[in-house]
CSV table of C-alpha atoms and ligand atoms in Angstrom, one decimal:
chain,number,residue,atom,x,y,z
A,22,MET,CA,-23.4,-13.6,-27.4
A,23,GLN,CA,-20.8,-15.8,-25.8
A,24,SER,CA,-22.8,-18.2,-23.7
A,25,GLU,CA,-19.8,-19.4,-21.7
A,26,ALA,CA,-19.1,-15.9,-20.4
A,27,VAL,CA,-22.5,-15.9,-18.6
A,28,ASP,CA,-21.9,-19.1,-16.7
A,29,PRO,CA,-20.3,-17.9,-13.4
A,30,LEU,CA,-18.3,-21.2,-12.9
A,31,MET,CA,-16.8,-21.1,-16.4
A,32,LEU,CA,-16.0,-17.4,-15.9
A,33,GLY,CA,-14.3,-18.2,-12.6
A,34,GLN,CA,-12.3,-21.0,-14.1
A,35,ARG,CA,-11.0,-18.9,-16.9
A,36,VAL,CA,-10.0,-16.1,-14.6
A,37,VAL,CA,-8.2,-18.4,-12.2
A,38,ALA,CA,-6.5,-20.3,-15.1
A,39,ILE,CA,-5.0,-17.1,-16.4
A,40,LEU,CA,-3.8,-16.0,-13.0
A,41,GLU,CA,-2.3,-19.4,-12.2
A,42,THR,CA,-0.4,-19.6,-15.5
A,43,GLY,CA,3.2,-18.2,-15.4
A,44,LEU,CA,4.9,-16.3,-12.6
A,45,ARG,CA,3.5,-13.0,-11.6
A,46,THR,CA,6.0,-10.3,-11.1
A,47,ALA,CA,3.6,-7.7,-9.6
A,48,THR,CA,0.4,-7.9,-7.6
A,49,TYR,CA,-1.4,-5.4,-9.9
A,50,LYS,CA,-3.4,-8.0,-11.8
A,51,LEU,CA,-4.8,-9.4,-8.5
A,52,ALA,CA,-5.6,-5.9,-7.3
A,53,ALA,CA,-7.4,-5.0,-10.6
A,54,LEU,CA,-9.5,-8.2,-10.4
A,55,MET,CA,-10.3,-7.8,-6.8
A,56,ALA,CA,-11.4,-4.2,-7.4
A,57,LEU,CA,-13.5,-5.4,-10.4
A,58,VAL,CA,-15.3,-8.0,-8.2
A,59,GLU,CA,-16.0,-5.4,-5.5
A,60,HIS,CA,-17.3,-3.0,-8.2
A,61,CYS,CA,-19.7,-5.7,-9.5
A,62,ILE,CA,-21.1,-6.4,-6.0
A,63,GLU,CA,-21.8,-2.7,-5.3
A,64,ASN,CA,-23.1,-1.9,-8.8
A,65,LEU,CA,-25.0,-5.1,-9.6
A,66,PRO,CA,-27.1,-4.5,-12.7
A,67,GLU,CA,-30.8,-5.3,-12.7
A,68,ARG,CA,-30.7,-8.3,-15.1
A,69,PRO,CA,-28.3,-11.1,-15.0
A,70,ASP,CA,-27.2,-10.7,-18.6
A,71,ASP,CA,-26.7,-6.9,-18.5
A,72,THR,CA,-23.4,-5.2,-19.3
A,73,LEU,CA,-21.8,-3.0,-16.7
A,74,ARG,CA,-19.7,0.1,-17.3
A,75,VAL,CA,-16.8,0.4,-14.9
A,76,PRO,CA,-15.3,3.9,-14.7
A,77,LEU,CA,-11.5,3.6,-14.4
A,78,PRO,CA,-11.1,6.3,-11.7
A,79,GLU,CA,-13.6,4.3,-9.6
A,80,LEU,CA,-11.6,1.2,-10.1
A,81,ALA,CA,-8.5,3.2,-9.2
A,82,HIS,CA,-10.1,4.3,-6.0
A,83,ARG,CA,-10.8,0.7,-5.0
A,84,VAL,CA,-7.2,-0.4,-5.9
A,85,LEU,CA,-6.0,2.5,-3.7
A,86,GLU,CA,-8.1,1.2,-0.8
A,87,ILE,CA,-6.6,-2.2,-1.2
A,88,TYR,CA,-3.0,-1.0,-1.1
A,89,TRP,CA,-3.8,1.6,1.6
A,90,GLN,CA,-2.9,-0.5,4.5
A,91,GLN,CA,-0.5,-2.8,2.6
A,92,VAL,CA,2.1,-0.1,2.2
A,93,ARG,CA,2.5,0.2,5.9
A,94,PRO,CA,5.9,-1.1,7.0
A,95,PHE,CA,5.7,-4.8,8.0
A,96,ASP,CA,8.1,-5.9,10.7
A,97,GLY,CA,10.2,-2.9,9.9
A,98,HIS,CA,10.3,-3.7,6.1
A,99,GLU,CA,8.6,-2.1,3.1
A,100,LEU,CA,7.1,-5.0,1.2
A,101,ARG,CA,7.9,-5.3,-2.5
A,102,GLN,CA,4.9,-5.9,-4.7
A,103,SER,CA,6.5,-5.2,-8.1
A,104,PRO,CA,9.9,-5.8,-9.7
A,105,GLN,CA,10.2,-2.2,-10.9
A,106,PRO,CA,12.4,0.2,-8.9
A,107,ARG,CA,9.5,2.6,-9.2
A,108,ALA,CA,6.4,0.7,-8.2
A,109,ARG,CA,3.9,3.3,-9.4
A,110,ILE,CA,0.8,2.3,-7.5
A,111,LEU,CA,2.6,1.9,-4.2
A,112,ILE,CA,4.4,5.2,-4.7
A,113,ALA,CA,1.1,7.0,-5.4
A,114,THR,CA,-0.4,5.4,-2.3
A,115,ASN,CA,2.5,6.4,-0.1
A,116,GLN,CA,2.4,10.0,-1.4
A,117,LEU,CA,-1.3,10.3,-0.5
A,118,ARG,CA,-0.6,8.8,2.9
A,119,ALA,CA,2.2,11.4,3.5
A,120,ALA,CA,0.0,14.3,2.3
A,121,SER,CA,-2.9,13.3,4.4
A,122,GLY,CA,-1.1,12.8,7.7
A,123,ARG,CA,-0.2,9.6,9.4
A,124,ALA,CA,-3.4,9.0,11.2
A,125,ALA,CA,-5.7,8.9,8.2
A,126,GLY,CA,-7.2,5.4,8.7
A,127,SER,CA,-8.9,5.2,5.3
A,128,VAL,CA,-8.7,6.5,1.8
A,129,ASP,CA,-12.0,8.5,2.3
A,130,VAL,CA,-10.5,10.3,5.3
A,131,ALA,CA,-7.4,11.0,3.3
A,132,ARG,CA,-9.5,12.3,0.4
A,133,LEU,CA,-11.2,14.8,2.8
A,134,ARG,CA,-8.0,16.0,4.2
A,135,ALA,CA,-5.9,16.2,1.0
A,136,PRO,CA,-8.2,16.5,-2.0
A,137,ALA,CA,-5.4,17.5,-4.5
A,138,ALA,CA,-3.1,14.7,-3.4
A,139,TYR,CA,-6.0,12.3,-3.7
A,140,GLN,CA,-6.7,13.4,-7.2
A,141,SER,CA,-3.1,12.9,-8.4
A,142,ALA,CA,-3.0,9.5,-6.8
A,143,ILE,CA,-6.2,8.5,-8.7
A,144,ASP,CA,-4.9,9.9,-12.0
A,145,GLU,CA,-1.6,8.0,-11.6
A,146,ILE,CA,-3.3,4.7,-10.6
A,147,THR,CA,-5.9,5.0,-13.4
A,148,LEU,CA,-3.2,5.4,-16.0
A,149,CYS,CA,-1.1,2.6,-14.4
A,150,LEU,CA,-4.1,0.2,-14.4
A,151,ALA,CA,-4.7,0.9,-18.1
A,152,GLN,CA,-1.1,0.5,-19.1
A,153,GLN,CA,-0.4,-2.6,-17.1
A,154,PRO,CA,-2.8,-5.1,-15.6
A,155,LEU,CA,-6.0,-4.3,-17.4
A,156,HIS,CA,-4.8,-5.4,-20.9
A,157,ARG,CA,-3.0,-8.5,-19.4
A,158,LEU,CA,-5.9,-9.8,-17.4
A,159,GLN,CA,-7.4,-11.7,-20.4
A,160,LYS,CA,-4.2,-12.8,-21.9
A,161,LEU,CA,-2.3,-16.0,-21.1
A,162,PRO,CA,1.3,-15.0,-20.2
A,163,GLY,CA,3.5,-15.3,-23.2
A,164,SER,CA,0.6,-15.1,-25.6
A,165,SER,CA,0.4,-12.0,-27.8
A,166,THR,CA,-3.4,-12.2,-28.3
A,167,SER,CA,-6.0,-11.2,-25.9
A,168,ASP,CA,-9.2,-13.2,-25.5
A,169,PRO,CA,-11.5,-10.5,-24.3
A,170,PHE,CA,-14.1,-12.6,-22.3
A,171,LEU,CA,-14.5,-9.9,-19.6
A,172,TYR,CA,-14.3,-6.6,-21.4
A,173,ASP,CA,-13.0,-5.0,-24.6
A,174,ASP,CA,-9.4,-4.1,-24.0
A,175,SER,CA,-8.4,-3.3,-27.6
A,176,PHE,CA,-7.7,0.4,-26.7
A,177,LEU,CA,-5.4,-0.5,-23.7
A,178,HIS,CA,-1.7,-1.0,-24.1
A,179,ASP,CA,1.6,-0.2,-22.4
A,180,HIS,CA,1.7,3.4,-23.6
A,181,VAL,CA,-1.9,4.4,-23.7
A,182,SER,CA,-2.4,8.0,-22.7
A,183,ARG,CA,-4.9,9.6,-20.4
A,184,SER,CA,-6.5,11.4,-23.4
A,185,THR,CA,-7.0,8.1,-25.2
A,186,LEU,CA,-8.7,6.8,-22.1
A,187,ARG,CA,-10.9,9.8,-21.9
A,188,ALA,CA,-11.9,9.4,-25.6
A,189,HIS,CA,-13.1,5.9,-24.5
A,190,GLY,CA,-15.2,7.4,-21.7
A,191,ASP,CA,-12.5,6.7,-19.1
A,192,ALA,CA,-14.2,3.3,-18.6
A,193,ILE,CA,-14.3,-0.3,-19.5
A,194,GLU,CA,-17.5,-2.1,-20.2
A,195,LEU,CA,-18.0,-5.6,-18.8
A,196,LYS,CA,-19.6,-8.0,-21.3
A,197,PRO,CA,-23.2,-9.3,-20.9
A,198,GLY,CA,-23.4,-11.5,-17.8
A,199,VAL,CA,-19.9,-10.8,-16.5
A,200,ALA,CA,-21.0,-8.5,-13.7
A,201,HIS,CA,-23.5,-10.9,-12.3
A,202,GLY,CA,-21.0,-13.8,-12.7
A,203,LEU,CA,-18.2,-12.0,-10.8
A,204,ALA,CA,-20.6,-10.9,-8.0
A,205,ARG,CA,-21.9,-14.4,-7.6
A,206,LEU,CA,-18.4,-15.8,-7.5
A,207,ALA,CA,-17.1,-13.2,-5.0
A,208,GLY,CA,-17.2,-15.5,-2.0
A,209,LEU,CA,-14.9,-18.0,-3.8
A,210,LEU,CA,-12.8,-15.7,-5.9
A,211,LYS,CA,-11.8,-13.2,-3.3
A,212,PRO,CA,-10.3,-15.7,-0.9
A,213,ALA,CA,-8.5,-17.4,-3.8
A,214,LEU,CA,-7.1,-14.0,-4.9
A,215,GLU,CA,-5.9,-13.3,-1.4
A,216,ILE,CA,-4.1,-16.6,-1.2
A,217,MET,CA,-2.3,-16.0,-4.5
A,218,TRP,CA,-1.4,-12.5,-3.3
A,219,VAL,CA,0.1,-13.7,-0.1
A,220,GLU,CA,2.2,-16.3,-2.1
A,221,ASP,CA,3.4,-13.5,-4.4
A,222,VAL,CA,4.4,-11.2,-1.6
A,223,ARG,CA,6.3,-14.1,0.1
A,224,ARG,CA,8.1,-14.8,-3.1
A,225,MET,CA,9.0,-11.2,-3.8
A,226,ASN,CA,10.1,-10.6,-0.2
A,227,ARG,CA,12.5,-13.5,0.7
A,228,PHE,CA,13.0,-12.3,4.3
A,229,LEU,CA,9.5,-13.4,5.1
A,230,ASP,CA,10.2,-17.1,4.7
A,231,ALA,CA,12.2,-17.4,7.9
A,232,GLU,CA,9.8,-15.9,10.4
A,233,VAL,CA,6.3,-16.9,9.1
A,234,PRO,CA,4.6,-13.8,10.4
A,235,ASP,CA,1.0,-13.1,9.8
A,236,ILE,CA,1.5,-11.6,6.4
A,237,ALA,CA,-2.2,-12.3,5.3
A,238,GLY,CA,-3.4,-10.3,8.3
A,239,HIS,CA,-1.1,-7.5,7.4
A,240,LEU,CA,-2.2,-7.4,3.8
A,241,PHE,CA,-6.0,-8.1,4.1
A,242,GLY,CA,-7.0,-7.9,7.8
A,243,ARG,CA,-8.3,-4.8,9.4
A,244,GLU,CA,-6.3,-3.3,12.2
A,245,ARG,CA,-8.3,-3.1,15.4
A,246,SER,CA,-6.5,0.0,16.4
A,247,ALA,CA,-7.6,1.9,13.3
A,248,LEU,CA,-11.3,1.3,14.2
A,249,ALA,CA,-10.9,2.1,17.9
A,250,VAL,CA,-11.8,5.8,17.5
A,251,VAL,CA,-15.4,4.9,16.7
A,252,ARG,CA,-15.9,2.9,19.9
A,253,GLU,CA,-16.7,5.7,22.4
A,254,PRO,CA,-18.9,7.7,20.1
A,255,PHE,CA,-20.9,4.5,19.3
A,256,LYS,CA,-21.2,3.7,22.9
A,257,GLU,CA,-22.5,7.1,23.7
A,258,ALA,CA,-25.0,7.0,20.8
A,259,PHE,CA,-26.2,3.4,20.9
A,260,GLY,CA,-25.4,2.3,24.5
A,261,PRO,CA,-22.5,0.1,25.6
A,262,HIS,CA,-24.1,-3.1,24.2
A,263,CYS,CA,-23.2,-5.8,21.7
A,264,PHE,CA,-25.2,-5.1,18.5
A,265,TYR,CA,-25.8,-8.9,18.1
A,266,CYS,CA,-26.6,-10.3,21.5
A,267,GLY,CA,-27.2,-7.2,23.6
A,268,THR,CA,-24.6,-8.1,26.3
A,269,HIS,CA,-23.0,-5.2,28.2
A,270,LEU,CA,-19.6,-4.4,26.8
A,271,PRO,CA,-16.2,-4.1,28.5
A,272,ALA,CA,-13.9,-1.1,27.7
A,273,ASN,CA,-12.0,-2.6,24.8
A,274,ASN,CA,-14.6,-4.6,22.9
A,275,PRO,CA,-14.2,-5.3,19.2
A,276,ILE,CA,-15.7,-3.2,16.4
A,277,ASP,CA,-17.3,-5.5,13.9
A,278,HIS,CA,-17.8,-5.1,10.1
A,279,VAL,CA,-21.4,-6.2,9.5
A,280,LEU,CA,-20.9,-7.0,5.8
A,281,PRO,CA,-17.7,-9.0,6.2
A,282,TRP,CA,-14.5,-7.1,5.6
A,283,SER,CA,-13.2,-10.2,3.6
A,284,LEU,CA,-16.0,-9.8,1.1
A,285,VAL,CA,-16.4,-6.1,0.7
A,286,GLY,CA,-13.8,-3.8,2.3
A,287,ILE,CA,-16.2,-1.1,3.5
A,288,ASP,CA,-15.1,0.8,6.6
A,289,GLY,CA,-17.8,3.4,6.6
A,290,LEU,CA,-19.7,3.9,9.9
A,291,SER,CA,-22.8,2.4,8.4
A,292,ASN,CA,-21.0,-1.0,8.2
A,293,LEU,CA,-19.6,-0.9,11.7
A,294,VAL,CA,-21.2,-2.0,15.0
A,295,LEU,CA,-20.1,-2.6,18.6
A,296,ALA,CA,-19.8,-6.3,19.3
A,297,CYS,CA,-18.7,-8.5,22.2
A,298,ALA,CA,-15.6,-10.7,21.6
A,299,ARG,CA,-17.8,-13.8,21.7
A,300,CYS,CA,-20.1,-12.7,18.8
A,301,ASN,CA,-17.2,-11.1,16.9
A,302,GLY,CA,-15.2,-14.3,17.0
A,303,ASP,CA,-18.1,-16.6,16.2
A,304,LYS,CA,-19.3,-14.4,13.2
A,305,SER,CA,-15.8,-14.0,11.8
A,306,GLY,CA,-16.1,-13.8,8.0
A,307,ALA,CA,-19.6,-15.3,7.8
A,308,LEU,CA,-22.4,-13.6,5.9
A,309,PRO,CA,-24.9,-12.2,8.5
A,310,ALA,CA,-28.6,-13.1,8.4
A,311,LEU,CA,-30.8,-10.7,6.4
A,312,ALA,CA,-32.6,-9.5,9.6
A,313,ILE,CA,-29.2,-8.3,11.0
A,314,VAL,CA,-28.4,-6.3,7.9
A,315,ASP,CA,-31.9,-4.9,7.9
A,316,ARG,CA,-31.4,-3.7,11.5
A,317,VAL,CA,-28.0,-2.2,10.7
A,318,VAL,CA,-29.2,-0.2,7.6
A,319,GLN,CA,-32.2,1.0,9.6
A,320,ARG,CA,-30.1,2.7,12.3
A,321,GLU,CA,-30.8,6.3,12.7
A,322,ARG,CA,-29.0,8.2,9.9
A,323,PRO,CA,-28.8,11.6,11.7
A,324,ILE,CA,-26.9,10.0,14.7
A,325,LEU,CA,-24.4,8.3,12.3
A,326,GLU,CA,-24.0,11.5,10.2
A,327,GLN,CA,-23.3,13.5,13.4
A,328,ILE,CA,-20.6,11.0,14.4
A,329,ALA,CA,-19.2,11.1,10.8
A,330,THR,CA,-18.9,14.8,11.0
A,331,ASP,CA,-17.3,14.8,14.4
A,332,LEU,CA,-14.7,12.1,13.5
A,333,GLN,CA,-14.3,13.1,9.8
A,334,TRP,CA,-15.2,9.4,9.1
A,335,PRO,CA,-17.8,8.9,6.4
A,336,THR,CA,-20.9,6.7,6.9
A,337,GLN,CA,-20.8,5.3,3.4
A,338,HIS,CA,-24.4,4.5,3.9
A,339,GLU,CA,-25.3,4.2,0.1
A,340,ARG,CA,-22.3,2.0,-0.5
A,341,VAL,CA,-23.3,-0.4,2.3
A,342,VAL,CA,-26.8,-0.7,1.0
A,343,ALA,CA,-25.6,-1.2,-2.6
A,344,ALA,CA,-23.1,-3.9,-1.4
A,345,ALA,CA,-25.7,-5.6,0.7
A,346,ARG,CA,-28.0,-5.7,-2.3
A,347,GLY,CA,-25.3,-7.1,-4.6
A,348,ILE,CA,-24.3,-9.7,-2.0
A,349,TYR,CA,-27.7,-11.1,-1.2
A,350,ARG,CA,-29.1,-11.0,-4.7
A,351,GLY,CA,-26.2,-13.2,-5.8
A,352,GLN,CA,-26.6,-15.8,-3.1
A,353,PRO,CA,-28.4,-19.1,-3.9
A,354,ALA,CA,-31.5,-19.6,-1.8
A,355,GLY,CA,-31.0,-21.6,1.4
A,356,VAL,CA,-27.4,-20.7,1.9
A,357,PRO,CA,-26.6,-20.6,5.6
A,358,THR,CA,-26.1,-17.2,7.2
A,359,TRP,CA,-24.9,-16.2,10.7
A,360,ALA,CA,-27.9,-15.3,12.9
A,361,GLY,CA,-26.1,-14.8,16.3
A,362,TYR,CA,-23.7,-16.7,18.5
A,363,LYS,CA,-23.8,-20.3,17.5
A,364,GLN,CA,-26.9,-19.8,15.4
A,365,SER,CA,-27.4,-20.1,11.7
A,366,GLN,CA,-30.3,-19.5,9.5
A,367,ARG,CA,-31.0,-20.4,5.9
A,368,LEU,CA,-31.2,-17.5,3.5
A,369,ASP,CA,-34.8,-16.8,2.5
A,370,ILE,CA,-35.4,-13.8,0.2
A,371,SER,CA,-39.0,-14.6,-0.6
A,372,PHE,CA,-40.0,-11.5,1.5
A,373,PRO,CA,-37.0,-9.3,0.7
A,374,PRO,CA,-36.4,-6.1,2.7
A,375,ARG,CA,-36.9,-2.9,0.9
A,376,TRP,CA,-33.3,-2.3,0.1
A,377,ILE,CA,-32.9,-5.5,-1.9
B,12,ZN,ZN1,-22.5,-10.4,21.5
C-alpha cells in the first residue's frame, strides 16, 4: 500500500501541485475534484484506510449541480469555461435548464420535472468526465504518464465509450485512505479550488477584468431569491422565529444553510432554516456546533415532507445526515464551531449523537 496516499496533507499537496502546474483551459478538472471531495464527505467509509467506489453517474450529478447556477448569464454575458466551441458539460446543463423551465432552482427540481432530459444530461456529463478531466487529474500537464495516486484511471482516455465504462462498473474506485483524506481536507481544498476556478473564469472571460464584479458570488454563492420560496411555508410550519436565537423575524429574513453551502452544496429542505440577519451574517461559512445540527436533523420529518411535496422541493434528509456524519467525523477534536451569535464551542464528539 502506498503510505503517502493515506496522509491527508501529502494527498492535498499532490492534488494542488497538479492543479497549479500549467495553464488550465477548462474548469472541468476543478469540477471533477470538487465533486469527488463532496462524494467522499457524504459517503465516508467506516475505516480510514478503506477504499471507496464512486459511481460515475453520481459524480456527474454533482458536477451538474455545481454548473447549474454557473451557466446563468452574468452581467448579460454567458461565461466561457472551456476553449471548445461546444463546451459539453455547459451545453448539457443548459439543455436541462431549458427542458425543466426557468424557475427550477435546483437539479433535483429539474429532475422531477424533466426526467428524460435529466438522464441525457447525466449520460453526456458522465462520458465527458471519463473522456476529459478524470484521466488528467493525476497527470502533470505535458507528461504522458499518469501517477494514479487517487484511483486507477487506466481504462479512461479521450475516446472511451459508454460501454467500456459500463464494463468497468460505471465507476472509479478511490484507493485505500483517499476518501478519508479528501473528506478531512475538504475545508481547505474546497476554498482553494474555488479560488483557482474564479481565476480561470476571469482569464477565460477578459471582459470581467474591467468591472471587478462579484464573480465568486455568481459561481459559488447561493442566490437568496432562489431560496425565498421556502420562507413562508417554513414560517407557517415552525413559527416566524430565528432557528438559532429565537428572535421574531421580519418579512424578508434570510434562509440559512445549516451545513455550510461552501462545504457541501446541499439545498434540500432538511439543510435549510429560517434565520435572522444577525445570526446568518455571524455564522457565515462556519461549521455549526453539533447540538445545532442535532436539532436540525430532529425536526419533524412529516412536516418537512409535506412542504417538499407542496413545493416540489426535496428534503434530501438522508443526504444531510450523511454529509453531517462525514464532516464531523473528519474534524479534529477541539476544533471551534459556531454555537450562536458571537459564541463558539470546541467540538467534542466523546458523546456523539446517534447520526454520527
Ligand atoms: Zn438569530
